[in-house]
PDB file of C-alpha atoms in Angstrom:
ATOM      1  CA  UNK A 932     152.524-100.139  54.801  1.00  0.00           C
ATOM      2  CA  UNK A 933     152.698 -98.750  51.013  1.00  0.00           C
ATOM      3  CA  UNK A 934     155.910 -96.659  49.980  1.00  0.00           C
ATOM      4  CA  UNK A 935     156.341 -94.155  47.561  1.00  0.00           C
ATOM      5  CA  UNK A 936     159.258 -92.159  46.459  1.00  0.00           C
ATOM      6  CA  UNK A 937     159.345 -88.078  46.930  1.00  0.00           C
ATOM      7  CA  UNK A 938     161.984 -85.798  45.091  1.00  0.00           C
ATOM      8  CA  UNK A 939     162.840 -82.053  45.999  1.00  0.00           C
ATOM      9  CA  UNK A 940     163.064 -80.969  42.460  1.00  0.00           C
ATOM     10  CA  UNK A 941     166.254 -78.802  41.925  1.00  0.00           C
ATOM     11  CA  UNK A 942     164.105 -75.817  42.056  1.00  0.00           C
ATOM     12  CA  UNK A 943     163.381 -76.816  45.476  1.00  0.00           C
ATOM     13  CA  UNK A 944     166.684 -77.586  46.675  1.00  0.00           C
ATOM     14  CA  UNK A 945     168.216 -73.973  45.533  1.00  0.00           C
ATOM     15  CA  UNK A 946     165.453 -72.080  47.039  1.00  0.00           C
ATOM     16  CA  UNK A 947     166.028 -73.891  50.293  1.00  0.00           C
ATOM     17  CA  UNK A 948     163.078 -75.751  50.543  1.00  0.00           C
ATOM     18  CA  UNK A 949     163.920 -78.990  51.881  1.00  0.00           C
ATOM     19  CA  UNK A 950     164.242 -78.424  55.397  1.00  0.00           C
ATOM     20  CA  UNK A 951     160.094 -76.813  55.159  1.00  0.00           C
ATOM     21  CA  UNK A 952     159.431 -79.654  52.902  1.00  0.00           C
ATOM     22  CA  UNK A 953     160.298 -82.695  55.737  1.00  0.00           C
ATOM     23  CA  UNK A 954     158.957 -80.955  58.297  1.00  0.00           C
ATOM     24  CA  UNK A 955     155.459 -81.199  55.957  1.00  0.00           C
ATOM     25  CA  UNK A 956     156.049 -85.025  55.117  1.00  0.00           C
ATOM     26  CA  UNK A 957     156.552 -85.298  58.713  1.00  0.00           C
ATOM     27  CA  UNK A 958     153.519 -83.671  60.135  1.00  0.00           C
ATOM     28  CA  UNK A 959     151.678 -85.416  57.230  1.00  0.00           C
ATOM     29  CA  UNK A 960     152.703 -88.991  59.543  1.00  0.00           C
ATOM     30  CA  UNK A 961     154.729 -89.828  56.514  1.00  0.00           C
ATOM     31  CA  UNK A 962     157.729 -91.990  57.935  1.00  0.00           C
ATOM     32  CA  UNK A 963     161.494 -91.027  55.701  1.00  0.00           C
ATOM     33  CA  UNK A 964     162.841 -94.656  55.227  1.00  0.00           C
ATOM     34  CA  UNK A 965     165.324 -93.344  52.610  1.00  0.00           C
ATOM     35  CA  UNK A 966     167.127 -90.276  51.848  1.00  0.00           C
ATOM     36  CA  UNK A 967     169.921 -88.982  50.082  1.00  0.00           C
ATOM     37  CA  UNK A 968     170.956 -85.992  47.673  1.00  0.00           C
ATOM     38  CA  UNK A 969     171.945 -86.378  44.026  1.00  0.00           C
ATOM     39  CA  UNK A 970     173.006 -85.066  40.906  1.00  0.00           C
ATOM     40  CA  UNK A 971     171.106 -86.542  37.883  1.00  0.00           C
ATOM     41  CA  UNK A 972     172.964 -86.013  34.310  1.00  0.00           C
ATOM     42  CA  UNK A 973     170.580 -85.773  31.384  1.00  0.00           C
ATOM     43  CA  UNK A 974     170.927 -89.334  30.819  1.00  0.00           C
ATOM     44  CA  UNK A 975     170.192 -90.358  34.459  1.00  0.00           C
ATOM     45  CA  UNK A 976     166.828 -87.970  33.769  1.00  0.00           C
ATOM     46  CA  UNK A 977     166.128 -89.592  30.878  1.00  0.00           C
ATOM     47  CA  UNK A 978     166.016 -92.624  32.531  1.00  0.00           C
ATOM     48  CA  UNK A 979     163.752 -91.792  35.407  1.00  0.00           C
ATOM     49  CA  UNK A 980     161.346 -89.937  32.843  1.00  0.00           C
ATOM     50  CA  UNK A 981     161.531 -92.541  29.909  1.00  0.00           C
ATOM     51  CA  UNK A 982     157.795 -92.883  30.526  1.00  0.00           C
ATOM     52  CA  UNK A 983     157.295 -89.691  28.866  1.00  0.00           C
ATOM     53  CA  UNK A 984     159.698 -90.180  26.204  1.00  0.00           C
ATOM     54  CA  UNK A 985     157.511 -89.372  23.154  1.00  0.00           C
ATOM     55  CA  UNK A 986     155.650 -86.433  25.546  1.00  0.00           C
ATOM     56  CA  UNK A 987     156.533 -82.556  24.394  1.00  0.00           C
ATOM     57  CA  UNK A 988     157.595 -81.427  27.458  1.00  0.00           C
ATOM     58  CA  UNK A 989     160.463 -84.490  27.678  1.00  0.00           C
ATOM     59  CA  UNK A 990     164.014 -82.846  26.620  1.00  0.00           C
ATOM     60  CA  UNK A 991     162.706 -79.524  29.285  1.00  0.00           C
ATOM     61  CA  UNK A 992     161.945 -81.603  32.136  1.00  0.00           C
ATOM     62  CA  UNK A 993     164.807 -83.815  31.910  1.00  0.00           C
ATOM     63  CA  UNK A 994     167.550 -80.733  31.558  1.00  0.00           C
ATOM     64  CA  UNK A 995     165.197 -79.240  34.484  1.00  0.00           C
ATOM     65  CA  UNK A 996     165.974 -82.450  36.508  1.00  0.00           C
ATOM     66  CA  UNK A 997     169.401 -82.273  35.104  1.00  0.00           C
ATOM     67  CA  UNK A 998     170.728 -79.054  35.974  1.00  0.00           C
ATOM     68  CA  UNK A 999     171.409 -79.121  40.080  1.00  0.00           C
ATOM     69  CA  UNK A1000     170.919 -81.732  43.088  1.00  0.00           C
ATOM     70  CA  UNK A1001     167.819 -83.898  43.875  1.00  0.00           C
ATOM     71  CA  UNK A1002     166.588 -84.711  46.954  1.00  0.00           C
ATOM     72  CA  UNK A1003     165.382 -88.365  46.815  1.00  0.00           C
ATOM     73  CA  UNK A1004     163.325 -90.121  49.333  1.00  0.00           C
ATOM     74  CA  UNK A1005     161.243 -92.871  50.600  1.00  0.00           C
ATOM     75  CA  UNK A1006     157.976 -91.971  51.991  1.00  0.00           C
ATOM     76  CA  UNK A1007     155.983 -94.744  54.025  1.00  0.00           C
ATOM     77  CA  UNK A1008     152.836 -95.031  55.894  1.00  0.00           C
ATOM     78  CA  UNK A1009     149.119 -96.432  55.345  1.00  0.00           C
ATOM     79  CA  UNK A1010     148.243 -94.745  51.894  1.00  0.00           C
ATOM     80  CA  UNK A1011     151.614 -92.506  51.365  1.00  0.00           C
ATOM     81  CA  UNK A1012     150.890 -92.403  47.895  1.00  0.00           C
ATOM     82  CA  UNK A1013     147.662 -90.572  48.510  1.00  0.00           C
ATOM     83  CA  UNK A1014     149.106 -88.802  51.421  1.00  0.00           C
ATOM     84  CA  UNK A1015     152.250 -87.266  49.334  1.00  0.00           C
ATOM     85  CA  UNK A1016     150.124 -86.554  46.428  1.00  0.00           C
ATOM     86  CA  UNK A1017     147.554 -84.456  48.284  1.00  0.00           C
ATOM     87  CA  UNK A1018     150.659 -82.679  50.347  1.00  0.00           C
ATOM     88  CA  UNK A1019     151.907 -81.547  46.829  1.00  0.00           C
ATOM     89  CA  UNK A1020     149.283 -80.870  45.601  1.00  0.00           C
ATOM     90  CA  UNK A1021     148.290 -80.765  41.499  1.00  0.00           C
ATOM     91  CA  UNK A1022     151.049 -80.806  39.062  1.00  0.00           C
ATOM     92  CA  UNK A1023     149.933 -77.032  38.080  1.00  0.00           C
ATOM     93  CA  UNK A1024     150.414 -74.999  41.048  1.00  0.00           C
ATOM     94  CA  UNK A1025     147.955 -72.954  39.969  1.00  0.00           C
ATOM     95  CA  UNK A1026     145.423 -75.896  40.325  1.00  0.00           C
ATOM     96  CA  UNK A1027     147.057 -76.896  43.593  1.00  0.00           C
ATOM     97  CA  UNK A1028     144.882 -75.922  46.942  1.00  0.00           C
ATOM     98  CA  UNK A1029     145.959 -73.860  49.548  1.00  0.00           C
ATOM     99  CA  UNK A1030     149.095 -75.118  51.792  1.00  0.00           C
ATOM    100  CA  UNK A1031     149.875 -77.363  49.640  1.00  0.00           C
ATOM    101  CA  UNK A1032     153.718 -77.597  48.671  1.00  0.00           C
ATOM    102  CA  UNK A1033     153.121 -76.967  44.878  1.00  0.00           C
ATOM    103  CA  UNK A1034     150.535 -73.597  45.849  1.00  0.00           C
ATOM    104  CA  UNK A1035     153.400 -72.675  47.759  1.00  0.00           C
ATOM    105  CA  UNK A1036     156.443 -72.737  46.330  1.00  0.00           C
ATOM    106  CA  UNK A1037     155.720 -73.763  42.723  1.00  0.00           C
ATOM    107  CA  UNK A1038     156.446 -71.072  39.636  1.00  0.00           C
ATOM    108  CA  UNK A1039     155.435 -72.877  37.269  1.00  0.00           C
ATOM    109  CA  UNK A1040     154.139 -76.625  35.835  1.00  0.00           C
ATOM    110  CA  UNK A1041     157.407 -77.623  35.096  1.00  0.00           C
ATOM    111  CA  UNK A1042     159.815 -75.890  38.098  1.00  0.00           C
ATOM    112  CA  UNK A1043     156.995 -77.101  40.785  1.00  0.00           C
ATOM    113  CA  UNK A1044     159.418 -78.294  43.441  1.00  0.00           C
ATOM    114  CA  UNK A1045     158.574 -81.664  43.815  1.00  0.00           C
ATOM    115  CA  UNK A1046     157.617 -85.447  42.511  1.00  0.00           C
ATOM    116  CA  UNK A1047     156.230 -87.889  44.029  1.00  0.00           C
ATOM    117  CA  UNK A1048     154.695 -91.618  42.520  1.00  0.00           C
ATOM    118  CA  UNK A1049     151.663 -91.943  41.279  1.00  0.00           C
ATOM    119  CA  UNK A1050     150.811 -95.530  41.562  1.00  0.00           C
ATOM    120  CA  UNK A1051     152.616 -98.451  43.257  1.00  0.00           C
ATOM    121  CA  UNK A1052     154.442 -99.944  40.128  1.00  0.00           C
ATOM    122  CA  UNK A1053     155.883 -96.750  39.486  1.00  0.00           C
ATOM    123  CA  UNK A1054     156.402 -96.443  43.054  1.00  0.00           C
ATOM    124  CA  UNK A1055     158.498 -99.591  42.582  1.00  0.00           C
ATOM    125  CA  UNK A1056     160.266 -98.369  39.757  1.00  0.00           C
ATOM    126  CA  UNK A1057     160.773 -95.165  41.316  1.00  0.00           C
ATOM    127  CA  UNK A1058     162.334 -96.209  44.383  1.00  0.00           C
ATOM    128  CA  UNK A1059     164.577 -98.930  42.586  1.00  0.00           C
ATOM    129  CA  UNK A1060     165.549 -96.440  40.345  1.00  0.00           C
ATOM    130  CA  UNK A1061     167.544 -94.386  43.221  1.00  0.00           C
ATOM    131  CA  UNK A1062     167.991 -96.779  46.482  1.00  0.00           C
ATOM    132  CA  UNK A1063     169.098-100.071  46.932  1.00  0.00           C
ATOM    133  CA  UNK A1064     167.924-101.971  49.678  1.00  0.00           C
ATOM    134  CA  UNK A1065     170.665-101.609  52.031  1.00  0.00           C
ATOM    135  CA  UNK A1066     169.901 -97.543  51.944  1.00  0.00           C
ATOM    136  CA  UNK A1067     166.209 -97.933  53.797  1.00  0.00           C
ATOM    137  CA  UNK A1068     165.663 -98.332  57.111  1.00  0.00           C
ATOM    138  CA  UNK A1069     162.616 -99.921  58.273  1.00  0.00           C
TER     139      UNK A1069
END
């Protein structure tokens, strides 16, 4: 079994999202082995996105992620970080195919409703970064 981590970006959250957003990852046969709701500060966000430190869209993303409540999970099945990546869909919601999250809820690159890992060390890193492992259930 692989795991990845999924966010509910805080565009997603104040739209209301999250409830049609695990029903998705649920139909998907994407098994929640972790969940919880936070509030990053900038310097949380900075943390989480230090991999694009030096990138131009940096200081917007992290006061994006900064500026209401996350919701952070653990996804697992065979593959989940295929299987959550193709349920989002592209980064650019306007590249995204239709029924996928980002095509449908998305405004823009940035404010596209949700994250998810794209490899298994950031997978690790990702999931370290906002469980311990006394929050997920097998």
């Amino acid at each position: 079994m692989e795991r990845t981590l999924a966010i509910i970006k805080p565009d997603g959250v104040a739209k209301a999202l999250a409830g049609e957003i695990i029903l998705r990852i649920e139909k998907a046969g994407l098994k929640i082995t972790g969940l919880k709701m936070v509030q990053l500060n900038k310097k949380s966000a900075e943390g989480f996105y230090a991999v694009h430190i030096k990138r131009p869209f940096f200081e917007s993303l992290t006061g994006f992620m900064s500026e209401g409540p996350v919701i952070a999970m653990v996804l697992e099945a065979d593959n989940a970080i295929s299987k959550w990546r193709t349920l989002m869909g592209a980064t650019n919601y306007k590249d995204a195919e239709e029924g996928t999250i980002r095509r449908d809820f998305a405004t823009d690159i940035e404010r596209n409703v949700v994250h998810g890992s794209d490899a298994e060390d950031t997978a690790d890193f990702e999931i370290n970064y906002f469980f311990n492992a006394f929050e997920l259930c097998a």
